[in-house]
mmCIF file of C-alpha atoms in Angstrom:
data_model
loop_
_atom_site.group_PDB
_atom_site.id
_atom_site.type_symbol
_atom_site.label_atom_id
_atom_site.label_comp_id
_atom_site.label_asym_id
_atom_site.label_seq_id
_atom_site.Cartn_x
_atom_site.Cartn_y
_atom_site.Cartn_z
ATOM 1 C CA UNK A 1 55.084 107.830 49.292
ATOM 2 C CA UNK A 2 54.859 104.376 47.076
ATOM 3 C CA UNK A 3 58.504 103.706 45.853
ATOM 4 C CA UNK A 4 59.513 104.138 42.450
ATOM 5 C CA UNK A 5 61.141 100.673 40.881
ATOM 6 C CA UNK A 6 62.239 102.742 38.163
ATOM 7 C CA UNK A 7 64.867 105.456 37.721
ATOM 8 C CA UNK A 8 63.569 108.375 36.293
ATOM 9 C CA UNK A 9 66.651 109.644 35.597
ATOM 10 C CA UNK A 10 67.363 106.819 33.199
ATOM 11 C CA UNK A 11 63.856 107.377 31.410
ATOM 12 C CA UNK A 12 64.348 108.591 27.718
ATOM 13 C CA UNK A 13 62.279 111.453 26.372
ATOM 14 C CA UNK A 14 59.566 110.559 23.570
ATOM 15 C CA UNK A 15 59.348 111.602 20.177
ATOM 16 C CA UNK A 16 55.992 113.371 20.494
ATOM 17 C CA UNK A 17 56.006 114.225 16.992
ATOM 18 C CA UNK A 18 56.020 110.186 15.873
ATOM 19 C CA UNK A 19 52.793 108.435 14.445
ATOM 20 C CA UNK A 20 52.479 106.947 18.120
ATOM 21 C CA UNK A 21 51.628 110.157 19.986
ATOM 22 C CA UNK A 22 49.359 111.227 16.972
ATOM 23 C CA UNK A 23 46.083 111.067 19.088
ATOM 24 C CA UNK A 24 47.667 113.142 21.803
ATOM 25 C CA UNK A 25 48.502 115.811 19.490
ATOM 26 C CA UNK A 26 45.174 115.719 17.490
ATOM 27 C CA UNK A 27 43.572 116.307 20.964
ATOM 28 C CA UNK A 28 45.312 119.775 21.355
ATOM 29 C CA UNK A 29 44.691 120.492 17.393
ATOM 30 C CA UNK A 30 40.836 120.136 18.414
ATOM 31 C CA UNK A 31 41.908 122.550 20.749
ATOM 32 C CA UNK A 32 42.874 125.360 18.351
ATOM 33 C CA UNK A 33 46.825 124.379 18.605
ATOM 34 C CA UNK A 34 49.137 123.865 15.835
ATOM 35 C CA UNK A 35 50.610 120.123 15.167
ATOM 36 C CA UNK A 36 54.181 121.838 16.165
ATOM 37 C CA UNK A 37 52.706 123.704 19.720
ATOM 38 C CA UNK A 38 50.940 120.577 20.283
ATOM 39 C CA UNK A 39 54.253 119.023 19.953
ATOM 40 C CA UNK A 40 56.337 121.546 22.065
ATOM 41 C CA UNK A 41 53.340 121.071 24.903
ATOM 42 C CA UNK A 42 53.468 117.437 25.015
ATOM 43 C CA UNK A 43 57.034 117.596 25.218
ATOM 44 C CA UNK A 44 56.991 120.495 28.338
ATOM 45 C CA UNK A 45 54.544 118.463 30.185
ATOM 46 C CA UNK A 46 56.859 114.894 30.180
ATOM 47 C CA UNK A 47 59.921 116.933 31.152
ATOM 48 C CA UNK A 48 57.979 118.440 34.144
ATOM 49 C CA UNK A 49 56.784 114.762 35.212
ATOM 50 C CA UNK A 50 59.819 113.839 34.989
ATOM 51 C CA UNK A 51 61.598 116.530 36.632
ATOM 52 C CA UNK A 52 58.966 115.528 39.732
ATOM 53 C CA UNK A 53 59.425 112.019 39.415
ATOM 54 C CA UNK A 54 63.582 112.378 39.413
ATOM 55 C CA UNK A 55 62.944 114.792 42.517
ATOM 56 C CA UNK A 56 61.142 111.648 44.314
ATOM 57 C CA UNK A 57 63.419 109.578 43.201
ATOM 58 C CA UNK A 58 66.579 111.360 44.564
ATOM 59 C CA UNK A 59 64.240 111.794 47.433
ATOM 60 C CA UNK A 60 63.734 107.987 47.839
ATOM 61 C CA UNK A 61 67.786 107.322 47.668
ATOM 62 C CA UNK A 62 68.689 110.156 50.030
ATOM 63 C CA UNK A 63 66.015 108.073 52.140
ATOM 64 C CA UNK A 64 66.863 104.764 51.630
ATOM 65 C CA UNK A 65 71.202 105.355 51.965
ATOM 66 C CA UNK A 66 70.216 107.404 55.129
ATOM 67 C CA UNK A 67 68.269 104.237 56.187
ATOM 68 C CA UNK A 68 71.427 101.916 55.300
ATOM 69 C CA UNK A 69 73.487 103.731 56.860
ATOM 70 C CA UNK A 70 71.946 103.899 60.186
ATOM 71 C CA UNK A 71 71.162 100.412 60.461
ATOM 72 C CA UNK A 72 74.949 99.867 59.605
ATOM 73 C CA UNK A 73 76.031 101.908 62.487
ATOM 74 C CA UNK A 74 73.328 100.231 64.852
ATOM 75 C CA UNK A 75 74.869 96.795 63.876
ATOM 76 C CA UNK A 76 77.978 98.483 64.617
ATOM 77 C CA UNK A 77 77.338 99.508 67.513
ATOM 78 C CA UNK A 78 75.890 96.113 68.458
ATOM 79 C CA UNK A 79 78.882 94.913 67.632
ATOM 80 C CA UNK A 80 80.887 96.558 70.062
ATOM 81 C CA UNK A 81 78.809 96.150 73.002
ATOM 82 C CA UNK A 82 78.570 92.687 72.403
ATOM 83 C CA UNK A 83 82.413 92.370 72.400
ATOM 84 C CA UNK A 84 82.545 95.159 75.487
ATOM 85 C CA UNK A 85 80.834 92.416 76.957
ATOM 86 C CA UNK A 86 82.670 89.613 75.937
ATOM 87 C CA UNK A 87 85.749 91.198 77.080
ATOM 88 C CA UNK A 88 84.375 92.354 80.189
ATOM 89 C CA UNK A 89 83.435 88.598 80.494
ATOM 90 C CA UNK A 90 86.942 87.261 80.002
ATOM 91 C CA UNK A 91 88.260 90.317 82.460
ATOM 92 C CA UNK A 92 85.874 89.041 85.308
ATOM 93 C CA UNK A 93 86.765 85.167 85.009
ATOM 94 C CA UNK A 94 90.351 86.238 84.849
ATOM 95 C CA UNK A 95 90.110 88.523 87.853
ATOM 96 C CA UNK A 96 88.241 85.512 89.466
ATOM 97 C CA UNK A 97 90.939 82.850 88.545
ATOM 98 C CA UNK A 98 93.606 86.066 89.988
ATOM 99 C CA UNK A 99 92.152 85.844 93.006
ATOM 100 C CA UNK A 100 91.400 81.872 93.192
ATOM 101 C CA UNK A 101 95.021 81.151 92.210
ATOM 102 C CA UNK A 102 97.483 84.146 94.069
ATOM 103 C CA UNK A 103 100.277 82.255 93.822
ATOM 104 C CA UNK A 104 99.788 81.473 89.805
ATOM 105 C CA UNK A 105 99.804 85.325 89.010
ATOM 106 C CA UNK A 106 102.284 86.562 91.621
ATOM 107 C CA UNK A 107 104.363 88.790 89.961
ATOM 108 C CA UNK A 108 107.877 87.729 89.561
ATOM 109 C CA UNK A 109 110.134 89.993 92.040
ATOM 110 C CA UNK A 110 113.501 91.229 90.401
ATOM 111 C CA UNK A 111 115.559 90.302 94.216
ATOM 112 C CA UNK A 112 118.612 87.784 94.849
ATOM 113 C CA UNK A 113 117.995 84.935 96.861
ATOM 114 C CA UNK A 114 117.640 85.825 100.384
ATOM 115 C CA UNK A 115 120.571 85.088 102.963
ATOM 116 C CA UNK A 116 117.855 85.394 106.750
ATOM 117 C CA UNK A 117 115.256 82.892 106.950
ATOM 118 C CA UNK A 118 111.600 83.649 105.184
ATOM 119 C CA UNK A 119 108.601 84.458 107.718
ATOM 120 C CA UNK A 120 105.425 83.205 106.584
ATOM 121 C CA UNK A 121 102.737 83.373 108.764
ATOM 122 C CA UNK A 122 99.477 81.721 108.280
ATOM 123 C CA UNK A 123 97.068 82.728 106.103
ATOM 124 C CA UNK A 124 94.960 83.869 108.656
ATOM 125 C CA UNK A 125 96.980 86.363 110.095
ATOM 126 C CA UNK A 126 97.969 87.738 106.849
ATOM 127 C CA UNK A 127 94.610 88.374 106.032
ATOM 128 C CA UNK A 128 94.037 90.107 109.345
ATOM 129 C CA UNK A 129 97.106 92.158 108.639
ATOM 130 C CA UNK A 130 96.307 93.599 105.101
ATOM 131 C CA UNK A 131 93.003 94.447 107.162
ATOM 132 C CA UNK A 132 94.852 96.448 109.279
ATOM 133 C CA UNK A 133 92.902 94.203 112.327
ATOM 134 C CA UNK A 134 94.090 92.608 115.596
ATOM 135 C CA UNK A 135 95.968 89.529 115.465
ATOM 136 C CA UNK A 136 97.511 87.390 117.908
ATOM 137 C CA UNK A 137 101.535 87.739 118.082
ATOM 138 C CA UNK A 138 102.025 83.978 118.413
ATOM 139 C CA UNK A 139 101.239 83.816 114.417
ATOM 140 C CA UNK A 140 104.425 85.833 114.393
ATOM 141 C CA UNK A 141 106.975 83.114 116.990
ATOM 142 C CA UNK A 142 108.767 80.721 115.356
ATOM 143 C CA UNK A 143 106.745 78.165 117.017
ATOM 144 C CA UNK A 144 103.306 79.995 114.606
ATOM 145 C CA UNK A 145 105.405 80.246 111.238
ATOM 146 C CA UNK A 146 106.742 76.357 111.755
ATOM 147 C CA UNK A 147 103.062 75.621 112.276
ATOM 148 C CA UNK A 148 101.358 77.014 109.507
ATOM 149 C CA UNK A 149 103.921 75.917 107.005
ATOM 150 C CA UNK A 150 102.964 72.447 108.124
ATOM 151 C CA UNK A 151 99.448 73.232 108.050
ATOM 152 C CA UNK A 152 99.905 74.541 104.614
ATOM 153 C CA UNK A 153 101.647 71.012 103.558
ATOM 154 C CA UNK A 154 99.516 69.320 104.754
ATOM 155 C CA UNK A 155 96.350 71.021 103.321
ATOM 156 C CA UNK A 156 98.260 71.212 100.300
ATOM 157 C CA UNK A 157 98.150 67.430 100.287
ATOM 158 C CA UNK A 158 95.074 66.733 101.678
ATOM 159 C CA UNK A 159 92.326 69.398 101.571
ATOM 160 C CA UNK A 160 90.136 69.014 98.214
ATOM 161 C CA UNK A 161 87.108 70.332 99.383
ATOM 162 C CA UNK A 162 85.933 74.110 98.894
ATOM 163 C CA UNK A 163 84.340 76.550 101.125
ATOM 164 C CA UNK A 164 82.440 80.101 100.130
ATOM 165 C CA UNK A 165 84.439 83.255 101.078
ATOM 166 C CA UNK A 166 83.011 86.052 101.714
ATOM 167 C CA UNK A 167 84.861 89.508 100.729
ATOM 168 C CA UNK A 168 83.027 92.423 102.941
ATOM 169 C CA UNK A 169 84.252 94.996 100.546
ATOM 170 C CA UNK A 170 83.532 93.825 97.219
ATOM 171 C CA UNK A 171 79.846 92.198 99.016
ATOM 172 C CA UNK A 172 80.938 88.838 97.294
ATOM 173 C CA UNK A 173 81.166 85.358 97.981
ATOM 174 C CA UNK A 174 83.574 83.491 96.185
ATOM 175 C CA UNK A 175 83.326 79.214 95.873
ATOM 176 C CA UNK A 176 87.544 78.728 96.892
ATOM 177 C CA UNK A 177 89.539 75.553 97.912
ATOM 178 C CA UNK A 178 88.815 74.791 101.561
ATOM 179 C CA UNK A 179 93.091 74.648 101.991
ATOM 180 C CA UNK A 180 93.315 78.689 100.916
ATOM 181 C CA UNK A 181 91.088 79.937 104.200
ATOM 182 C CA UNK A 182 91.406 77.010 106.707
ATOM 183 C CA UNK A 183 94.434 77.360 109.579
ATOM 184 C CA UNK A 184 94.323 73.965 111.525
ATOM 185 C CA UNK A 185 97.430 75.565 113.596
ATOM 186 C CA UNK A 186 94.862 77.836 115.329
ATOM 187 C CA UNK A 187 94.675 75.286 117.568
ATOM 188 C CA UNK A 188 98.190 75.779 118.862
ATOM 189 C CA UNK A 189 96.530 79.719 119.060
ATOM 190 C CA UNK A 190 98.557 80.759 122.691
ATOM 191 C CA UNK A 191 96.756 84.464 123.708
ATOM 192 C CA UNK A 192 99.504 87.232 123.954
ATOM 193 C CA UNK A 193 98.990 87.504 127.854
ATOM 194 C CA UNK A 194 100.360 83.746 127.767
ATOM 195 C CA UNK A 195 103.215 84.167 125.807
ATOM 196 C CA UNK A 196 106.732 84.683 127.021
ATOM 197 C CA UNK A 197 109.368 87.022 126.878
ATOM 198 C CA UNK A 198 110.836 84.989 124.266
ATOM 199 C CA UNK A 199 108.162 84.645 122.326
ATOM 200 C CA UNK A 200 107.704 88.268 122.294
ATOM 201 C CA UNK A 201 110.989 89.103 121.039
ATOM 202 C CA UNK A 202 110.546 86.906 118.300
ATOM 203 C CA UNK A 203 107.079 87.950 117.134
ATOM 204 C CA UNK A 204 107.782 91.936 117.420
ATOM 205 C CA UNK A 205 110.178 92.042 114.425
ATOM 206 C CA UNK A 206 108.248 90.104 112.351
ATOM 207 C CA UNK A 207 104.978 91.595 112.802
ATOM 208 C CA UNK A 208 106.122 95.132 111.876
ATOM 209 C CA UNK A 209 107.953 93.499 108.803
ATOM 210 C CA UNK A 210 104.271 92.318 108.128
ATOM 211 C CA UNK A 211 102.615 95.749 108.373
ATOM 212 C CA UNK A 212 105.165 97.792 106.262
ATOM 213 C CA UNK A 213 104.416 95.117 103.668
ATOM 214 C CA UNK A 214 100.916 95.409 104.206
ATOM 215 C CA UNK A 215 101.234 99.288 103.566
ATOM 216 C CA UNK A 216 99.663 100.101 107.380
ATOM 217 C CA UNK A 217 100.353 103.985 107.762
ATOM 218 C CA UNK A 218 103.704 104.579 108.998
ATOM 219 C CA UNK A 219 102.733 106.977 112.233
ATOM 220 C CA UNK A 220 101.269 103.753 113.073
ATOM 221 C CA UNK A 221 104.094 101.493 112.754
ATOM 222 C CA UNK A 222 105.945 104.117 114.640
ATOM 223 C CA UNK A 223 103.481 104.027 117.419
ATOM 224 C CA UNK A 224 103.515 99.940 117.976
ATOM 225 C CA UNK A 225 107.713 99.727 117.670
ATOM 226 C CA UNK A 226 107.686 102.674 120.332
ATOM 227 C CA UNK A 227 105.261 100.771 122.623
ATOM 228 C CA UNK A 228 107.058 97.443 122.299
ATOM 229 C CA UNK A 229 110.457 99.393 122.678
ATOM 230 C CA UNK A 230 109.327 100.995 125.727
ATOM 231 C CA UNK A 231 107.930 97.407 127.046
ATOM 232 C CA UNK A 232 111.184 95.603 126.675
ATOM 233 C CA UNK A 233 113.224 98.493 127.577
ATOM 234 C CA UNK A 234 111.233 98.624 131.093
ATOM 235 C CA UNK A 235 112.917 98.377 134.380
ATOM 236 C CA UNK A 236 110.149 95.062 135.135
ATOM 237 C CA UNK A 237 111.686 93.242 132.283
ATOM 238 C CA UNK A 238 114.869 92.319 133.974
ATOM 239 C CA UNK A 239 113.215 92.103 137.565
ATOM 240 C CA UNK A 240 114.040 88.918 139.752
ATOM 241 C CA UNK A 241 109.805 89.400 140.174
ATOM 242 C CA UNK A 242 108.077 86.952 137.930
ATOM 243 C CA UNK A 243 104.592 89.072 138.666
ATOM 244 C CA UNK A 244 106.751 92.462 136.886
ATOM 245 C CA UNK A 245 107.973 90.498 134.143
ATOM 246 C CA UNK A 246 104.578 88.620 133.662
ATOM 247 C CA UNK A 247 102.366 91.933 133.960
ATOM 248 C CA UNK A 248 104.267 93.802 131.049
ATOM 249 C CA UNK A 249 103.226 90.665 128.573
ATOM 250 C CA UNK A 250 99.595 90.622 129.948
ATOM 251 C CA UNK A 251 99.462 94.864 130.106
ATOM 252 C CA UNK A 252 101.004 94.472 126.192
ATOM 253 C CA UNK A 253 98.444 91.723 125.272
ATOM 254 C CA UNK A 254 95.232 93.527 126.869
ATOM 255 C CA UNK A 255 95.585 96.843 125.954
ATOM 256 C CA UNK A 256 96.799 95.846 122.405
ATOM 257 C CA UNK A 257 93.886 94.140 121.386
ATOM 258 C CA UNK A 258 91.580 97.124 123.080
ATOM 259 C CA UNK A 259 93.484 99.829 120.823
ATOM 260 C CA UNK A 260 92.360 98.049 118.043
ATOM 261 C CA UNK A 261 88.634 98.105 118.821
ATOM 262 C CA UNK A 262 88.755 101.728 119.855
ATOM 263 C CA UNK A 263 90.692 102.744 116.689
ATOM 264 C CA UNK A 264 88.444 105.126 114.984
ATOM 265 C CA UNK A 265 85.879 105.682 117.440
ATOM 266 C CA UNK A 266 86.773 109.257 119.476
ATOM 267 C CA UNK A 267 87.758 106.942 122.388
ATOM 268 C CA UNK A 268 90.842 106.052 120.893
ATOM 269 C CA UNK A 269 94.182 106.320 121.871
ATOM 270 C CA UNK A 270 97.638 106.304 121.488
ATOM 271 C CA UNK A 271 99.670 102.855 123.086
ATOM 272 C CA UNK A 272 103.388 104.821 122.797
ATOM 273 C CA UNK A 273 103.750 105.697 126.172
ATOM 274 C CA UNK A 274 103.138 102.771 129.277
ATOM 275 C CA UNK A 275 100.379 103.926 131.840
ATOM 276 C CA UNK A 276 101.963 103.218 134.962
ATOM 277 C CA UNK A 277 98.825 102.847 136.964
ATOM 278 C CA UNK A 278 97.645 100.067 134.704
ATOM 279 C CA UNK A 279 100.263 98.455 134.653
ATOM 280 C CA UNK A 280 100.891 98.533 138.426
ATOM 281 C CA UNK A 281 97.232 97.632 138.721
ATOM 282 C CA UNK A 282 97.806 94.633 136.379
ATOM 283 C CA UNK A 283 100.867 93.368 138.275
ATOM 284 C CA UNK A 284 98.541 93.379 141.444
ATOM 285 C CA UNK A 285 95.656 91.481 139.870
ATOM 286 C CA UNK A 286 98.358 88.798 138.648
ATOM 287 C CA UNK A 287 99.577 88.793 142.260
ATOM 288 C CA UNK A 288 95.735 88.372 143.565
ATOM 289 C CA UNK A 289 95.007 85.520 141.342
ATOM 290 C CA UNK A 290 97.899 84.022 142.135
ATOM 291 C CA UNK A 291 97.440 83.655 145.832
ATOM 292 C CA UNK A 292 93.604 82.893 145.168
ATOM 293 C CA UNK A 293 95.055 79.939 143.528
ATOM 294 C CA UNK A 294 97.436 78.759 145.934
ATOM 295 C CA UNK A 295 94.499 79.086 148.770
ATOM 296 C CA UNK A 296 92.334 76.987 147.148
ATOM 297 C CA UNK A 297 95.324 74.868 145.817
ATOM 298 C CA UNK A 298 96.059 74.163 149.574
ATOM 299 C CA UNK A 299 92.080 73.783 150.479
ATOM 300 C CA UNK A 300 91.603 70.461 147.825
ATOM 301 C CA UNK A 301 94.631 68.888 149.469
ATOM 302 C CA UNK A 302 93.578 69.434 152.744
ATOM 303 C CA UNK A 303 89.917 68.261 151.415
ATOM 304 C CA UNK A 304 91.636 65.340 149.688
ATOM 305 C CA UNK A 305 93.783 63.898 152.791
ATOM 306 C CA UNK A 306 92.686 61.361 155.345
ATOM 307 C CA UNK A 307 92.684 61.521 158.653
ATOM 308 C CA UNK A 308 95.578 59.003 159.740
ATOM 309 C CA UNK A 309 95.436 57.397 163.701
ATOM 310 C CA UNK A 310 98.610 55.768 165.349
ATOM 311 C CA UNK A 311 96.852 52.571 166.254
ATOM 312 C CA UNK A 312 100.235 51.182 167.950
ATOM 313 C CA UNK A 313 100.628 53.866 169.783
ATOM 314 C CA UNK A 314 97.210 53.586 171.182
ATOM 315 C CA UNK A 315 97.612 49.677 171.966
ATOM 316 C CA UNK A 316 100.721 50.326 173.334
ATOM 317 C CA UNK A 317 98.749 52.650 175.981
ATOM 318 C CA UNK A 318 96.164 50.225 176.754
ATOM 319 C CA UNK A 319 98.700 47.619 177.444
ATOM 320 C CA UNK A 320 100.708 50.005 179.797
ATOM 321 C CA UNK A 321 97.170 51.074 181.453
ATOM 322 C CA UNK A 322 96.437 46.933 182.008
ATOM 323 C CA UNK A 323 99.980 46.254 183.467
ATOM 324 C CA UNK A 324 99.310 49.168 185.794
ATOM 325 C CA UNK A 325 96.296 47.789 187.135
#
């Protein structure tokens, strides 16, 4: 339907009866009408033309406002998607910079000033620990906390390159500095069946002060302070045997880092309770190896030792055997 430019409504009804309209009225007189019907029929048929042409017209408006109005509300709702997105832009970079810059967005914590010294272990081992993985206890000495704050100095200082890290649960790689994921005291790394019995006693405490801040279920906090209860509370820790002593560190560090590859498969286990056997087994393997090497200790300085002859005393028998004669 062709659109009206003018408003019907506005349009003002002819005098039909003027000089103007005296040709349309002469063509109804040759028609057998009166002037005055001819009149009242002219005047009938432009109020029903117009009466159509206001019906289009209101028509037309309904059209054209319902037109306006929905391309106002798709602007609209243009609008908002396009700042949905802009703010879910902003969101991610901040999130990003969050994650780049921990220590910028740390929330403040509301607690005095604290009297005990402040374990930090390296970054590395934290990570492992909020991962609920296996981590060596030497992270946890005081030897492993004095080395990673100097290897967090000196990255600090040092370190301006970056690195990709991958997160496995977000399927992400994000460009961070080099400093945030490297741990040059690694190299210091010793294995828990090296450590000693002091080095255990420090890193115990501190390593289930690390998983209750790490939120690791408590039945299995309960289950590591039992089994390293139960390992310093043993009968071998005290012994005058250095094979007893040693086989409850390397029993602690072996079957330790096996729990935590058979956690969650249906071979798992519980480490509360010491298996004699294994450790008795483990105290005779240190006692094998330990002879091995003293057997072949004593074969390389046999191997490595000359043969040494008494030439005097040999001269001295030749000149005996020529006085003699």
């Amino acid at each position: 339907m062709a659109e009206s430019c003018h408003n019907p409504h506005e349009a003002v009804q002819p005098d039909f009866a003027a000089a103007e309209h005296a040709q349309q009225r002469q063509f109804l007189i040759d028609s057998g009408l009166s002037e005055n019907q001819a009149v009242i029929i002219l005047t009938n048929l432009w109020t029903s033309t117009n009466d159509r042409e206001k019906a289009a017209w209101d028509a037309q408006q309904a059209e054209r406002t319902r037109a306006q109005l929905e391309a106002e509300r798709a602007q609209q709702e243009e609008n908002e998607h396009r700042l949905q997105a802009e703010e879910e832009l902003r969101e991610t970079a901040h999130n990003e910079e969050r994650k780049k810059y921990k220590n910028k967005f740390a929330p403040i914590v509301d607690a005095p000033l604290p009297i005990g010294p402040v374990h930090i272990p390296s970054r590395i081992a934290l990570t492992h620990m909020k991962k609920g993985e296996y981590v060596e206890m030497w992270y946890f000495t005081n030897k492993g906390i004095r080395a990673a704050e100097a290897s967090s100095t000196r990255s600090s200082k040092n370190n301006n390159s970056f690195v990709f890290m991958h997160d496995e649960d977000a399927d992400t790689a994000t460009l961070v500095p080099a400093a945030s994921v490297s741990d040059s005291c690694s190299t210091a790394l010793i294995e828990d069946v090296n450590l000693s019995w002091e080095d255990f006693m420090q890193a115990t405490p501190c390593m289930i002060e690390s998983m209750e801040l790490n939120d690791w279920p408590q039945d299995r906090i309960n289950m590591f302070i039992e089994f390293w209860s139960n390992l310093e509370n043993h009968p071998w820790h005290h012994s005058d045997d250095i094979f007893s002593q040693k086989a409850l560190l390397v029993y602690q560090g072996v079957q330790r880092k096996c729990w935590h590859i058979a956690i969650g498969t249906r071979q798992s286990w519980s480490l509360a309770k010491i298996c004699t056997i294994t450790l008795a087994e483990t105290r005779q393997d240190l006692v094998h190896k330990a002879h091995v090497q003293q057997v072949n200790r004593l074969q390389r300085v046999r191997s490595s030792t000359p043969i040494k002859i008494n030439i005097t005393t040999n001269h001295s028998i030749l000149a005996h055997h020529h006085i003699a004669s």
